[in-house]
XYZ file of C-alpha atoms in Angstrom:
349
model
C -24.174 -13.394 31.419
C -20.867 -12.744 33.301
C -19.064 -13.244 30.149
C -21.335 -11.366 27.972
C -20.727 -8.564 30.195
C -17.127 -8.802 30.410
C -17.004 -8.785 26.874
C -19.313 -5.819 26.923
C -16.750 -3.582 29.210
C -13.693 -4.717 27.352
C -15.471 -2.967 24.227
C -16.369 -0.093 25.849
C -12.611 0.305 27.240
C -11.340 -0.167 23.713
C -13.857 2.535 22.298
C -13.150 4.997 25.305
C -9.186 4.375 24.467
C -9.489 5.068 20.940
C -11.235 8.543 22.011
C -8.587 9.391 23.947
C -6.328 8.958 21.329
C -8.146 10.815 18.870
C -8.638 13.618 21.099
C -4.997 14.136 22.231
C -4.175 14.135 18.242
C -6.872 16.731 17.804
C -5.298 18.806 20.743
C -1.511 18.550 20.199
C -2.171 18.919 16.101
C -4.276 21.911 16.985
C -2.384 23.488 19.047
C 0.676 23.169 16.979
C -0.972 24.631 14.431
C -2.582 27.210 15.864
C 0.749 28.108 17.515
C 2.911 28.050 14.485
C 0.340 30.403 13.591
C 1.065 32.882 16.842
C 4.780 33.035 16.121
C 4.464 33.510 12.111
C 1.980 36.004 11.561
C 2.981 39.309 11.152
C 0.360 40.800 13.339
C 0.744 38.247 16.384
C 3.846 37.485 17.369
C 5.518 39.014 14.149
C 8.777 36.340 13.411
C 7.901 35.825 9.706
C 10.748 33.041 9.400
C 9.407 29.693 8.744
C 12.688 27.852 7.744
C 14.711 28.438 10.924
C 11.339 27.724 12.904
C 11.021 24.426 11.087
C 14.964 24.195 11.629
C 14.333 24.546 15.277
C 11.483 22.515 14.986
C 13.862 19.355 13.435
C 16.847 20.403 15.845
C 14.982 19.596 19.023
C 13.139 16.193 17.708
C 16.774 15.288 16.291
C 18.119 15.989 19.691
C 15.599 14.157 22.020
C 15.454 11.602 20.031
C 19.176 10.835 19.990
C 19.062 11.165 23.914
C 16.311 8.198 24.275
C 18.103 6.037 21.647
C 21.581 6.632 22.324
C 22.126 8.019 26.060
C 18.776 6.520 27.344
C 18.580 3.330 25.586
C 14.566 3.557 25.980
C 14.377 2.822 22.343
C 15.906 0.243 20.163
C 17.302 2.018 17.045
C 16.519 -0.055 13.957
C 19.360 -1.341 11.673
C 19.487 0.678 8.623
C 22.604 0.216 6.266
C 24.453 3.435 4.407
C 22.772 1.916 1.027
C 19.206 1.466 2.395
C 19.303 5.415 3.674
C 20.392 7.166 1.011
C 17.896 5.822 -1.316
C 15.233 5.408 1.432
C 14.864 7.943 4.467
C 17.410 10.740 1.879
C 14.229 11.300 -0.459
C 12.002 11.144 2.494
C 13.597 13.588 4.436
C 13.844 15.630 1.461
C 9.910 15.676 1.095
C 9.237 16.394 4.433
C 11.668 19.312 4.861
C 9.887 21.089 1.902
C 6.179 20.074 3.035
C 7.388 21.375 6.881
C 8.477 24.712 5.098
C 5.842 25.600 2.552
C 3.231 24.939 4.839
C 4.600 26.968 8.251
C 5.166 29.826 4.762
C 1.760 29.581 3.929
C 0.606 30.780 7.668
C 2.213 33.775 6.930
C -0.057 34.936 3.779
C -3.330 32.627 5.029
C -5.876 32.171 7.399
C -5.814 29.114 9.372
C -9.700 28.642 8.237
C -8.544 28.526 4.544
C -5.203 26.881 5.218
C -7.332 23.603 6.286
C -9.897 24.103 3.705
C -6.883 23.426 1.151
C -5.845 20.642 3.182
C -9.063 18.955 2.510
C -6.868 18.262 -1.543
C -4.841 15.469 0.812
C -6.434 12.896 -0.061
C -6.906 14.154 -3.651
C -3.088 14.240 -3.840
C -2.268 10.759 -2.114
C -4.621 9.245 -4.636
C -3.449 10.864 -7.903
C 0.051 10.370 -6.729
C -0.911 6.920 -5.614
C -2.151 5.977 -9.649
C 1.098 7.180 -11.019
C 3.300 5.312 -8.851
C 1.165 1.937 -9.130
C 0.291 2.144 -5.558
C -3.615 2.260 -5.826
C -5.844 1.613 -8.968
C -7.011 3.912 -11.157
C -11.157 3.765 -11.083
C -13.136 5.935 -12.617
C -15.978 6.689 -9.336
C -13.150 7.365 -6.682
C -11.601 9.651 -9.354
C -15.290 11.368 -10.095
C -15.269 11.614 -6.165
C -11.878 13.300 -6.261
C -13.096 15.619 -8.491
C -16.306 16.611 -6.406
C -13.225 17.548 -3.530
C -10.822 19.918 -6.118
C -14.952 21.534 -7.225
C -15.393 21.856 -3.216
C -12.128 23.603 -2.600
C -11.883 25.693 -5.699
C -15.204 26.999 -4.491
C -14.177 27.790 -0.962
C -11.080 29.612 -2.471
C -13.427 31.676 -4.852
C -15.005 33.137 -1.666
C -11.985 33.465 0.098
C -12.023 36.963 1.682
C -8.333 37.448 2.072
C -7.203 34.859 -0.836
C -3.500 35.267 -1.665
C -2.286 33.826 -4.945
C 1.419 33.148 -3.516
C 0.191 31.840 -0.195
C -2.576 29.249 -2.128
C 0.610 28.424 -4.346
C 2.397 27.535 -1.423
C -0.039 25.711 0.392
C -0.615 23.535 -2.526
C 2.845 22.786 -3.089
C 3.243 21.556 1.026
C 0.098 19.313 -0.030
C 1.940 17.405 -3.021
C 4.909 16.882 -1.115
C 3.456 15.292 1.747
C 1.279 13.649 -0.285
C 4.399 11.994 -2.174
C 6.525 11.428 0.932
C 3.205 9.407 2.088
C 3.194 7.316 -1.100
C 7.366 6.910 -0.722
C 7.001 5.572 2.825
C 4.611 2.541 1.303
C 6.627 2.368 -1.439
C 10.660 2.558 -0.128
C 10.210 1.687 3.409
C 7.213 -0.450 3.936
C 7.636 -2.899 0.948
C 11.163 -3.253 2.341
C 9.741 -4.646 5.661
C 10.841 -1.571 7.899
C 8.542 -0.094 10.208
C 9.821 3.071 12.260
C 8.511 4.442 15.434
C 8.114 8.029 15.995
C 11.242 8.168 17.996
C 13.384 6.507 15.239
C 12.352 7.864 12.403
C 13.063 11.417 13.999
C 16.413 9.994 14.386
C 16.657 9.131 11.356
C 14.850 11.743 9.383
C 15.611 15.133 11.462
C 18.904 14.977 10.775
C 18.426 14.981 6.800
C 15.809 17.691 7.260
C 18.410 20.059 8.895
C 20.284 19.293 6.164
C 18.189 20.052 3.052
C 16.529 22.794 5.063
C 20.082 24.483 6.042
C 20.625 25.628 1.987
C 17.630 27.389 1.352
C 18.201 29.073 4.584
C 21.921 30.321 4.242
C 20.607 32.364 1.389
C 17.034 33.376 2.276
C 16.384 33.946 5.850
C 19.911 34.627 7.179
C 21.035 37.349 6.203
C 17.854 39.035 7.285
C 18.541 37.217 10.627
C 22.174 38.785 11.174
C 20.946 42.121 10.268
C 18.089 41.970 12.994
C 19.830 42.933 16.070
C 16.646 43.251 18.190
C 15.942 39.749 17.959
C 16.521 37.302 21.216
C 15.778 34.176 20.947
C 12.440 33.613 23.778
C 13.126 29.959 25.267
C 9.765 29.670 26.478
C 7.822 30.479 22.817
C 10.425 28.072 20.959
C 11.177 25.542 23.889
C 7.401 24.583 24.240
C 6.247 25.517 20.263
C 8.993 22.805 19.383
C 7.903 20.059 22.440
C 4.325 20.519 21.267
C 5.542 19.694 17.470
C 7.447 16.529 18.972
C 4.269 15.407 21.601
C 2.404 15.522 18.051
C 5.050 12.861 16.194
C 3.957 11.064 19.200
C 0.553 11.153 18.958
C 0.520 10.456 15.205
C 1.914 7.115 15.780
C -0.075 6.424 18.885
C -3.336 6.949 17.355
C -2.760 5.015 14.200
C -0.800 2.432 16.028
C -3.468 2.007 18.235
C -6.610 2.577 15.777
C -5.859 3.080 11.852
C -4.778 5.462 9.708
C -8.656 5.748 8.313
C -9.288 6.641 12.017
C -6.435 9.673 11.670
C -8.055 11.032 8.764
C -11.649 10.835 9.887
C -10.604 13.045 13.103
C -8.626 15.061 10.829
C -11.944 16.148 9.543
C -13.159 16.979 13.421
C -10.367 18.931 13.722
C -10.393 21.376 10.580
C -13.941 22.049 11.575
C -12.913 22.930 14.687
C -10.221 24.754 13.402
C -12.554 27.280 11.401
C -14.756 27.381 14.033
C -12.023 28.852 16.499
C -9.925 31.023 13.253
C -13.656 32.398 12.868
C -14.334 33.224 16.592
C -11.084 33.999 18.096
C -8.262 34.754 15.490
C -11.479 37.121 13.590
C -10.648 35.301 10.205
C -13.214 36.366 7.608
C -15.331 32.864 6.808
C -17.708 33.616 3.724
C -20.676 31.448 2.962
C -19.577 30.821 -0.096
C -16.326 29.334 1.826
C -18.420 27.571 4.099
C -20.582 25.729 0.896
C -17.184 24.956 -0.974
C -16.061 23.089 2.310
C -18.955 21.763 3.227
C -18.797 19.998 -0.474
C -15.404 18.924 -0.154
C -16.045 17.708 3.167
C -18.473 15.504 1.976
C -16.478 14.087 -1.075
C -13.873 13.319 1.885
C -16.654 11.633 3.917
C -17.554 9.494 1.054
C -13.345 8.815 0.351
C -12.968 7.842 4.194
C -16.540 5.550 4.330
C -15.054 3.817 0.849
C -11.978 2.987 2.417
C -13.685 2.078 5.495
C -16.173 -0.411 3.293
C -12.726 -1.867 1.147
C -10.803 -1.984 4.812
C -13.967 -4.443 5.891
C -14.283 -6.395 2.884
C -10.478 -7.714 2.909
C -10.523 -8.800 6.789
C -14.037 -10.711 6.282
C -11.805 -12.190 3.008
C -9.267 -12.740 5.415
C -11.532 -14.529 7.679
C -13.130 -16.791 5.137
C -9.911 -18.034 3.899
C -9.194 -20.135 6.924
C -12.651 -21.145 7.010
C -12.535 -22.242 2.985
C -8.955 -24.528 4.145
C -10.626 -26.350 6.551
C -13.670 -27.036 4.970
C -11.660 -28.348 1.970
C -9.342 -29.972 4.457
C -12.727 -31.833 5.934
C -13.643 -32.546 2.399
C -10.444 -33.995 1.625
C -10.487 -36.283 5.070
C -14.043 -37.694 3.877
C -13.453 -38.010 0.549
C -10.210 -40.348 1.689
C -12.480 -42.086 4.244
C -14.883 -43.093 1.688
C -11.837 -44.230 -0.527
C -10.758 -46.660 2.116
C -14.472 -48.061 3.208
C -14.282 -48.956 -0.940
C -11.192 -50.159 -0.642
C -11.911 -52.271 2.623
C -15.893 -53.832 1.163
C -13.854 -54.310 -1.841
C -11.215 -56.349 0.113
């Protein structure tokens, strides 16, 4: 009894932990968002700039993380040689630098209600990318079920109230690109046997994000920078926007380092719900019903996605759990088979 009900509290304390987890993710990621939002939007806090607040965004991860690895020493930095980073973390910086700035563009033109309805094409984009790169296997129902998510989300855009072709364009494009920096972490880093913290791989991958990011920016949003004179830069609106983006790196590897990744996505569905709940009721976005049905059938084609992988995710540790079972019972089969050899050998004798 005592042991049944030890082992009954030590699952409850594991589920209660993995709440917590998924609720500070749902927090931090909403509140990032919703405050990327605040600063972008021309009618809130009106500082339509998304590089340089991505670029601020990068500068302060780069910078904390540098202090806990190299003035701290709370971190161990992982050994990377010159080789392994310019074909590895270079292209994956790259990715994330344009994802980071076509999505903080795409608040500027979108509500954040149809924003994460568009998001709901991630997994859409993961898989597809996924086929062509050999990473997952092509089959015909998950693509059917892909298919019911694009019908889902190209209905919700058909009754989107304030749809804008250049902000849907971007939006899509930050969706790919994450997508394929998702599939070239699998691909460069984890089949090379690296695994990076959030802390190193913001030391690692800031730094090449300033650096792709810094181009565009020279020519696009600078010069209308050094013309603004009536700018200042507000410490308190950048400091804690850009500590909210880092708590969120955080978080991300928290929850799926402490759960799954299938466990990330499922509350990523929690939260874009939430998400059009409060754009609906606070921000006053216009949410049709015909955006509402669209979701609701994408949302369910990424409820069926998430349950598959859930179901594949369970069939390959019971696997894995049978195969130690299937050794020793040949082992036992083998022992027997030689004990019965040698009782021959010995009536024989």
């Amino acid at each position: 009894m005592g042991k049944g009900g030890s082992l009954s509290d030590s699952v409850i304390k594991k589920i209660l932990l993995s709440y917590t987890y998924v609720a500070i993710w749902i927090f931090l990621s909403f509140t990032v968002i919703v405050y990327n939002k605040y600063i972008l939007d021309k009618k809130m806090y009106n500082w339509p700039y998304p590089i340089s607040l991505t670029m601020i965004h990068m500068s302060f991860c780069a910078t904390l993380a540098v202090l806990l690895i190299k003035v701290f020493k709370l971190v161990e930095p992982v050994t990377m040689s010159r080789d392994l980073y310019l074909s590895s973390v270079v292209p994956i910086g790259a990715l994330y630098s344009l994802s980071l700035w076509l999505s903080n563009s795409a608040y500027i033109y979108l509500s954040v209600s149809f924003i994460q309805m568009l998001k709901a094409l991630m997994p859409v984009a993961v898989y597809s990318i996924g086929v062509v790169f050999k990473k997952e296997g092509f089959r015909s129902d998950t693509m059917a079920n892909m298919l019911s998510i694009s019908v889902g989300v190209a209905i919700a855009a058909y009754g989107e109230a304030r749809f804008d072709t250049w902000g849907v364009f971007l939006q899509l494009g930050a969706v790919c690109f994450e997508a394929t920096r998702l599939v070239m972490i699998q691909i460069l880093l984890t089949s090379k046997g690296i695994t990076l913290n959030p802390i190193t791989s913001l030391y690692y991958v800031a730094p090449c994000c300033l650096v792709f990011l810094f181009v565009p920016w020279i020519f696009v949003e600078f010069p209308i920078l050094k013309e603004t004179s009536s700018f200042h830069f507000d410490f308190v609106i950048f400091g804690t926007n850009s500590l909210c983006a880092f708590a969120l790196n955080l978080a991300v590897f928290l929850l799926v380092g402490k759960t799954s990744a299938l466990t990330m996505n499922v509350a990523g569905v929690v939260k874009d719900w939430l998400l059009i709940a409060f754009s609906w009721s606070v921000i006053k976005d216009t949410v049709t019903p015909i955006n509402l049905f669209g979701y609701g059938l994408a949302f369910l084609g990424v409820g069926y996605y998430n349950h598959s992988k859930l179901q594949a995710l369970k069939a390959k540790e019971a696997q894995k759990k049978a195969q130690p079972t299937d050794e020793e019972a040949g082992r036992l089969l083998e022992e027997r088979e030689g004990e019965g050899t040698t009782k021959k050998s010995e009536s024989l004798d």
